[in-house]
mmCIF file of C-alpha atoms in Angstrom:
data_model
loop_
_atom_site.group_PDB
_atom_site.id
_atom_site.type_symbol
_atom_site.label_atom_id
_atom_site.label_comp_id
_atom_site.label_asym_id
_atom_site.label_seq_id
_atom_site.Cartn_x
_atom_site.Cartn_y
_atom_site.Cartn_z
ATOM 1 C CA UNK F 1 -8.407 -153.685 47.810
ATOM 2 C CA UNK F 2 -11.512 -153.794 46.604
ATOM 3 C CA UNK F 3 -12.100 -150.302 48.105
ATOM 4 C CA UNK F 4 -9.500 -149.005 46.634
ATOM 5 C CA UNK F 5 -10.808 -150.445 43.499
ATOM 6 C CA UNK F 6 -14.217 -149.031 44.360
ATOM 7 C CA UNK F 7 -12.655 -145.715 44.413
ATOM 8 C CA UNK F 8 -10.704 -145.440 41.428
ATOM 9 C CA UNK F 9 -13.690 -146.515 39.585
ATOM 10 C CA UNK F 10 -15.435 -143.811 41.157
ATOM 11 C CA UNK F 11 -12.715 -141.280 40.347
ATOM 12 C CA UNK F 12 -12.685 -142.497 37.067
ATOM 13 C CA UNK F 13 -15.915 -142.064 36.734
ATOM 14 C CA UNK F 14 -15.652 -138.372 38.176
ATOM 15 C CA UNK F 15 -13.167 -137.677 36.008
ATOM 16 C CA UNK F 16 -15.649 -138.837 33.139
ATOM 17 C CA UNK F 17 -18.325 -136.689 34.199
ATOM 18 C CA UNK F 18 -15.823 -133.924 34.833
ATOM 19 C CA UNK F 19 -14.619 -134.490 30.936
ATOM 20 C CA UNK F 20 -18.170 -134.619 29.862
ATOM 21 C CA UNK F 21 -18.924 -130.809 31.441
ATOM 22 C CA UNK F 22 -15.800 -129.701 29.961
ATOM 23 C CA UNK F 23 -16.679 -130.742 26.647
ATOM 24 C CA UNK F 24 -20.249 -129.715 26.956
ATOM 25 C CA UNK F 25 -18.716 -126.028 28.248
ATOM 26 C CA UNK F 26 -16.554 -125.834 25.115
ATOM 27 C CA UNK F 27 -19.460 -126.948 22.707
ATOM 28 C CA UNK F 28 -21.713 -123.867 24.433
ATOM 29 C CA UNK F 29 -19.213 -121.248 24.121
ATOM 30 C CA UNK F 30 -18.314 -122.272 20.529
ATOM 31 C CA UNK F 31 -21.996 -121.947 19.789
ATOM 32 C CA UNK F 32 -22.343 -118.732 21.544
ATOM 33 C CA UNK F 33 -19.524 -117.904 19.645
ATOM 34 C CA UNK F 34 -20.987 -118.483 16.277
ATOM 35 C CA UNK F 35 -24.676 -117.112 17.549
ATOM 36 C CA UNK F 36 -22.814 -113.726 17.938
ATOM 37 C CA UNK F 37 -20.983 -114.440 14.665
ATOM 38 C CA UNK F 38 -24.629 -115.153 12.977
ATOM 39 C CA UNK F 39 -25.790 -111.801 14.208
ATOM 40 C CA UNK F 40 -24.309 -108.682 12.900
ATOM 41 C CA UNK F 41 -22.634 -106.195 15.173
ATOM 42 C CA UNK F 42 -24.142 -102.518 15.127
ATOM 43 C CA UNK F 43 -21.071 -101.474 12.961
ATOM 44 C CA UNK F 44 -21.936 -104.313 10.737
ATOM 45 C CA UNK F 45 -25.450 -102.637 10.426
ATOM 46 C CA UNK F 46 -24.827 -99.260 10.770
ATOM 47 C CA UNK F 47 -22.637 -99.857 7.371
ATOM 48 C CA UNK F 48 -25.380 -102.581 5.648
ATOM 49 C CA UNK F 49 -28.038 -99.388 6.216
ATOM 50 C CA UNK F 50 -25.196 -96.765 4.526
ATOM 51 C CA UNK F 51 -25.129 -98.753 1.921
ATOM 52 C CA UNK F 52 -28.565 -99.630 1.597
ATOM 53 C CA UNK F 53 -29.511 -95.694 2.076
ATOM 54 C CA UNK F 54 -26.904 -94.854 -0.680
ATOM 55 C CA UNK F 55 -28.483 -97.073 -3.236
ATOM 56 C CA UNK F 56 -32.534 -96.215 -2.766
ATOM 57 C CA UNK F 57 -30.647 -92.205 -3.284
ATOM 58 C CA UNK F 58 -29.115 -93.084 -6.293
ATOM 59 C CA UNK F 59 -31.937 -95.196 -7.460
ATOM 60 C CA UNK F 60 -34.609 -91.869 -6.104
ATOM 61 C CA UNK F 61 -32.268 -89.095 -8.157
ATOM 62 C CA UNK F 62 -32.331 -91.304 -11.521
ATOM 63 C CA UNK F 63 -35.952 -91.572 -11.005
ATOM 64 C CA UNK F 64 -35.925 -87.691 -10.801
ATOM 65 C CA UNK F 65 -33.829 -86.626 -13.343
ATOM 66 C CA UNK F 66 -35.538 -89.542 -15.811
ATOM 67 C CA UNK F 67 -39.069 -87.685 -15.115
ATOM 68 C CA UNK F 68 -37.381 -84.250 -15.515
ATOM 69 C CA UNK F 69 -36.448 -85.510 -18.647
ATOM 70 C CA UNK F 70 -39.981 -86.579 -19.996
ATOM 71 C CA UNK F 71 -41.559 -83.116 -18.837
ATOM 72 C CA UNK F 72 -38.789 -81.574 -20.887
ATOM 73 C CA UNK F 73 -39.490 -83.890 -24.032
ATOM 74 C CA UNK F 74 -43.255 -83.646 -23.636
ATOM 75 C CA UNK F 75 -43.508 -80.065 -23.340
ATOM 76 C CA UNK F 76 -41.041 -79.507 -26.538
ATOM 77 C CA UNK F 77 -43.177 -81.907 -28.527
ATOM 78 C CA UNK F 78 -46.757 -80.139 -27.440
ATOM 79 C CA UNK F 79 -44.799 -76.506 -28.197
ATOM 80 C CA UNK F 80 -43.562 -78.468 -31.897
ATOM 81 C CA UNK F 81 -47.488 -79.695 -32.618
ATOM 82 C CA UNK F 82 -48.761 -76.664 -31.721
ATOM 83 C CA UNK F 83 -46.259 -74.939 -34.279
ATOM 84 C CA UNK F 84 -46.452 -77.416 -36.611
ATOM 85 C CA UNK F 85 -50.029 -79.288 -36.580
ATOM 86 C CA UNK F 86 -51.674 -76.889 -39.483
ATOM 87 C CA UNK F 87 -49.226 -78.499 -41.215
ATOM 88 C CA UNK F 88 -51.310 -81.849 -42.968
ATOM 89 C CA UNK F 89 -54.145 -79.726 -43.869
ATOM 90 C CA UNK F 90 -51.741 -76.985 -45.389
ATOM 91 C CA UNK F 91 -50.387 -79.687 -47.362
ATOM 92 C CA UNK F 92 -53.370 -80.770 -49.005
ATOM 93 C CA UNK F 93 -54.612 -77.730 -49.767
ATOM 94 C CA UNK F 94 -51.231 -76.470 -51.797
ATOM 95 C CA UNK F 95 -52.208 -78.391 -54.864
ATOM 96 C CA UNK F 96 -55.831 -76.244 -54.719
ATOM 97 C CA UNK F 97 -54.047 -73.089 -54.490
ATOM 98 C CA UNK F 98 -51.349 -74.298 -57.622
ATOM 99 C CA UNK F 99 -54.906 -74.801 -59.196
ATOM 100 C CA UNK F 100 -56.288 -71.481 -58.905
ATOM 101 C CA UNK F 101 -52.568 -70.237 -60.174
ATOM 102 C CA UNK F 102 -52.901 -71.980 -63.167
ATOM 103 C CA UNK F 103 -56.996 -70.777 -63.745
ATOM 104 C CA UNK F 104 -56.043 -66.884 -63.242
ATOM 105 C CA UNK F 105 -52.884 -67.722 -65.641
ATOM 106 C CA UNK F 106 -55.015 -69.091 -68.096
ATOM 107 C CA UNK F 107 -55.746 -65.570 -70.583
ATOM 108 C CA UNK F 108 -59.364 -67.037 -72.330
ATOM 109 C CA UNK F 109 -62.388 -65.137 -72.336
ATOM 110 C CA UNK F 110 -64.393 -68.185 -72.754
ATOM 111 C CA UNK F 111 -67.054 -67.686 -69.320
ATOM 112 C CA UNK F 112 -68.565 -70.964 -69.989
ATOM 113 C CA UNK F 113 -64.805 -72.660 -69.868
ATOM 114 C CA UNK F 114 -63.695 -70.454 -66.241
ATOM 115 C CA UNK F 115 -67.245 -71.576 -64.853
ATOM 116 C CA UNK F 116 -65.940 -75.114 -65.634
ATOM 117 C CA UNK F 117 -62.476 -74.945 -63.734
ATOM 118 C CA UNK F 118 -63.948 -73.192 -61.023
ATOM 119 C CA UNK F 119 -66.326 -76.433 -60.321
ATOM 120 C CA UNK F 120 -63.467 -78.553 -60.528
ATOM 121 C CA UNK F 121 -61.574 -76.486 -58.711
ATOM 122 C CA UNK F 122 -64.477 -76.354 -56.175
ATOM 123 C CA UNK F 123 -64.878 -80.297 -56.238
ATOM 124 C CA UNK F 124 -61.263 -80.804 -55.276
ATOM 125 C CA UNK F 125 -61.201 -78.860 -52.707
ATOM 126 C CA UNK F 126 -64.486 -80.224 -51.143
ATOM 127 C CA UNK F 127 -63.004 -83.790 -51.547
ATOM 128 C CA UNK F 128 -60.284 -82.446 -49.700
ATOM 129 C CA UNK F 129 -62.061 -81.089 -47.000
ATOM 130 C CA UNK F 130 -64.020 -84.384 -46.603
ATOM 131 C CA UNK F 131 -60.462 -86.555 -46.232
ATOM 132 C CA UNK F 132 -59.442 -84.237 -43.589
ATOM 133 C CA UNK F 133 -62.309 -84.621 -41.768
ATOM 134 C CA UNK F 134 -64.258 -81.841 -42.776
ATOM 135 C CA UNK F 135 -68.128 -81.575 -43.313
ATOM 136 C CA UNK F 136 -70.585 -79.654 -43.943
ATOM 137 C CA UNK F 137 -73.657 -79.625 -41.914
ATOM 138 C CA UNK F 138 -77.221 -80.187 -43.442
ATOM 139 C CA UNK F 139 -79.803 -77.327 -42.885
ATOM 140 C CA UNK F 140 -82.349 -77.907 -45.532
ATOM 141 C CA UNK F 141 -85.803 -79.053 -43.967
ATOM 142 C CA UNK F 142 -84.178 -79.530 -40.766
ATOM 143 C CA UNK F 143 -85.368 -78.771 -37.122
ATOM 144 C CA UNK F 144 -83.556 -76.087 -35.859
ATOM 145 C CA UNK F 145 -80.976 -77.557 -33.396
ATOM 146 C CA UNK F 146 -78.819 -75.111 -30.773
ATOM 147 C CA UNK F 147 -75.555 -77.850 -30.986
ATOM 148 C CA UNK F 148 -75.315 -77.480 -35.299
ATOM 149 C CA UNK F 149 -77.449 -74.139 -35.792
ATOM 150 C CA UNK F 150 -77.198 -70.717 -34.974
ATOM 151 C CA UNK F 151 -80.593 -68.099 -35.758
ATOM 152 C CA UNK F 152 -79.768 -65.209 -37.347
ATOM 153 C CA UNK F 153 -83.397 -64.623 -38.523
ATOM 154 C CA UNK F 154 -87.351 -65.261 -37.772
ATOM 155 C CA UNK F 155 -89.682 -65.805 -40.151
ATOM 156 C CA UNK F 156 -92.989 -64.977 -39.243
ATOM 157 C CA UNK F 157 -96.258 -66.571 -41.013
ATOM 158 C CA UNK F 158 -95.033 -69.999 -42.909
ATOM 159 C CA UNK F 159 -97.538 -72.044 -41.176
ATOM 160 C CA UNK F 160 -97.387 -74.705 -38.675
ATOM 161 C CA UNK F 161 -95.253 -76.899 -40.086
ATOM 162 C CA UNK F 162 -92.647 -74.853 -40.827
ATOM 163 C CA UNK F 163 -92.085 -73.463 -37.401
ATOM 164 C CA UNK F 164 -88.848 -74.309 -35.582
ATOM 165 C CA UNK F 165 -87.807 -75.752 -38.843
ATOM 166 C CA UNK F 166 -84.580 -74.016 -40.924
ATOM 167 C CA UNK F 167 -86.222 -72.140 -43.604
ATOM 168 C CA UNK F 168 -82.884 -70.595 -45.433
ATOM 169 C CA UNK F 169 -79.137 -71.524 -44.821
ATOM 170 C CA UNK F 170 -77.118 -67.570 -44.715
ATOM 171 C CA UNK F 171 -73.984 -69.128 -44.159
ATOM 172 C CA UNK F 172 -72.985 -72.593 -44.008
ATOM 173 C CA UNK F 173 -71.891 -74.400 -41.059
ATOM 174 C CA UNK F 174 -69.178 -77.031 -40.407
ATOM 175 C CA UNK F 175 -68.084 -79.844 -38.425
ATOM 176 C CA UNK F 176 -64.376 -81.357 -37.715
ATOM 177 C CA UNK F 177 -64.326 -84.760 -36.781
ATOM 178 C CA UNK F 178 -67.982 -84.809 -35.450
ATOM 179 C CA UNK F 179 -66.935 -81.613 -33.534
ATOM 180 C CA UNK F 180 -68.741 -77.998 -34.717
ATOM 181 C CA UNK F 181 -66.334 -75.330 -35.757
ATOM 182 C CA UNK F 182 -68.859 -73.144 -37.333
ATOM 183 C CA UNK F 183 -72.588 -73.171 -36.974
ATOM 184 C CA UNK F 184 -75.045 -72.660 -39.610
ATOM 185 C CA UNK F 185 -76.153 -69.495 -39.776
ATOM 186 C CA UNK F 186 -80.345 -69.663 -40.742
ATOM 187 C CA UNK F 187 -83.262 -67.922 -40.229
ATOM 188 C CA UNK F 188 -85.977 -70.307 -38.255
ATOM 189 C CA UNK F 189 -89.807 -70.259 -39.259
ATOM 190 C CA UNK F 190 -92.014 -68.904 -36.428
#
């Protein structure tokens, strides 16, 4: 008996083992199962990278039309400034011009009272010159200067110390904003 005992433990015990391998089978193929679950299938990622490819084409031709856009709205503003960007300086000067209107309406043969308006007249519109940004450049006793002067004239025989100095200012020169839009016009000692 007890080798009949000996061997039913031993079965048992086979059987165990046997139970054991089965289970440790099942576990593996359930985890394979959910390692090919984890990864995608090529379908899976063919359709992911659709998708993906879709958006970045929407997201690309939004980007395009949005800068389409801009060159459309920069290049009407530039065309409207070039049109329109007398128009500050225009505005200041109408209230010179509605002064001359009034002078030449004014019927008085008073010189001394016409010389008058005309140097207020004058004034104003230097003042308004100045608060757009216009000056005027300075020539007298200055060294002649290629950037600010332009020689019309040469003076010979003023001595040393006049030469390469501005002797007389023909017409008078002017500056924007630090920028020269007309040079002064002057005949140079030599």
């Amino acid at each position: 008996m007890d080798k009949n005992m000996k061997d039913n433990e031993n079965v048992e015990k086979d059987i165990e083992i046997k139970d054991n391998e089965l289970e440790n089978d099942a576990q593996s193929a359930e985890d394979n199962k959910e390692e090919k679950n984890a990864e995608p299938t090529v379908e899976e990622q063919l359709a992911a990278a659709k998708k993906e490819i879709e958006a970045l084409k929407d997201k690309y031709l939004r980007s395009v039309a949005e800068f389409d856009n801009y060159k459309k709205r920069t290049i009407k503003e530039k065309a409207e400034l070039i049109l329109n960007g007398s128009e500050k300086a225009v505005c200041a000067i109408l209230p010179i011009l509605d002064d001359f209107e009034r002078a030449l309406a004014n019927k008085t043969d008073d010189a001394e009272v016409m010389k008058e308006g005309m140097k207020l007249i004058f004034n104003k519109f230097n003042k308004t010159l100045e608060s757009l940004g216009v000056a005027k450049i300075e020539t007298e006793g200055k060294d002649f200067d290629v950037d600010f002067h332009e020689a019309v004239a040469m003076v010979p025989g003023m001595g040393d110390d006049k030469k390469g100095k501005v002797i007389d200012c023909v017409q008078t020169g002017y500056q924007l904003n630090d920028k020269v839009i007309r040079h002064a016009k002057v005949a140079v000692g030599q």
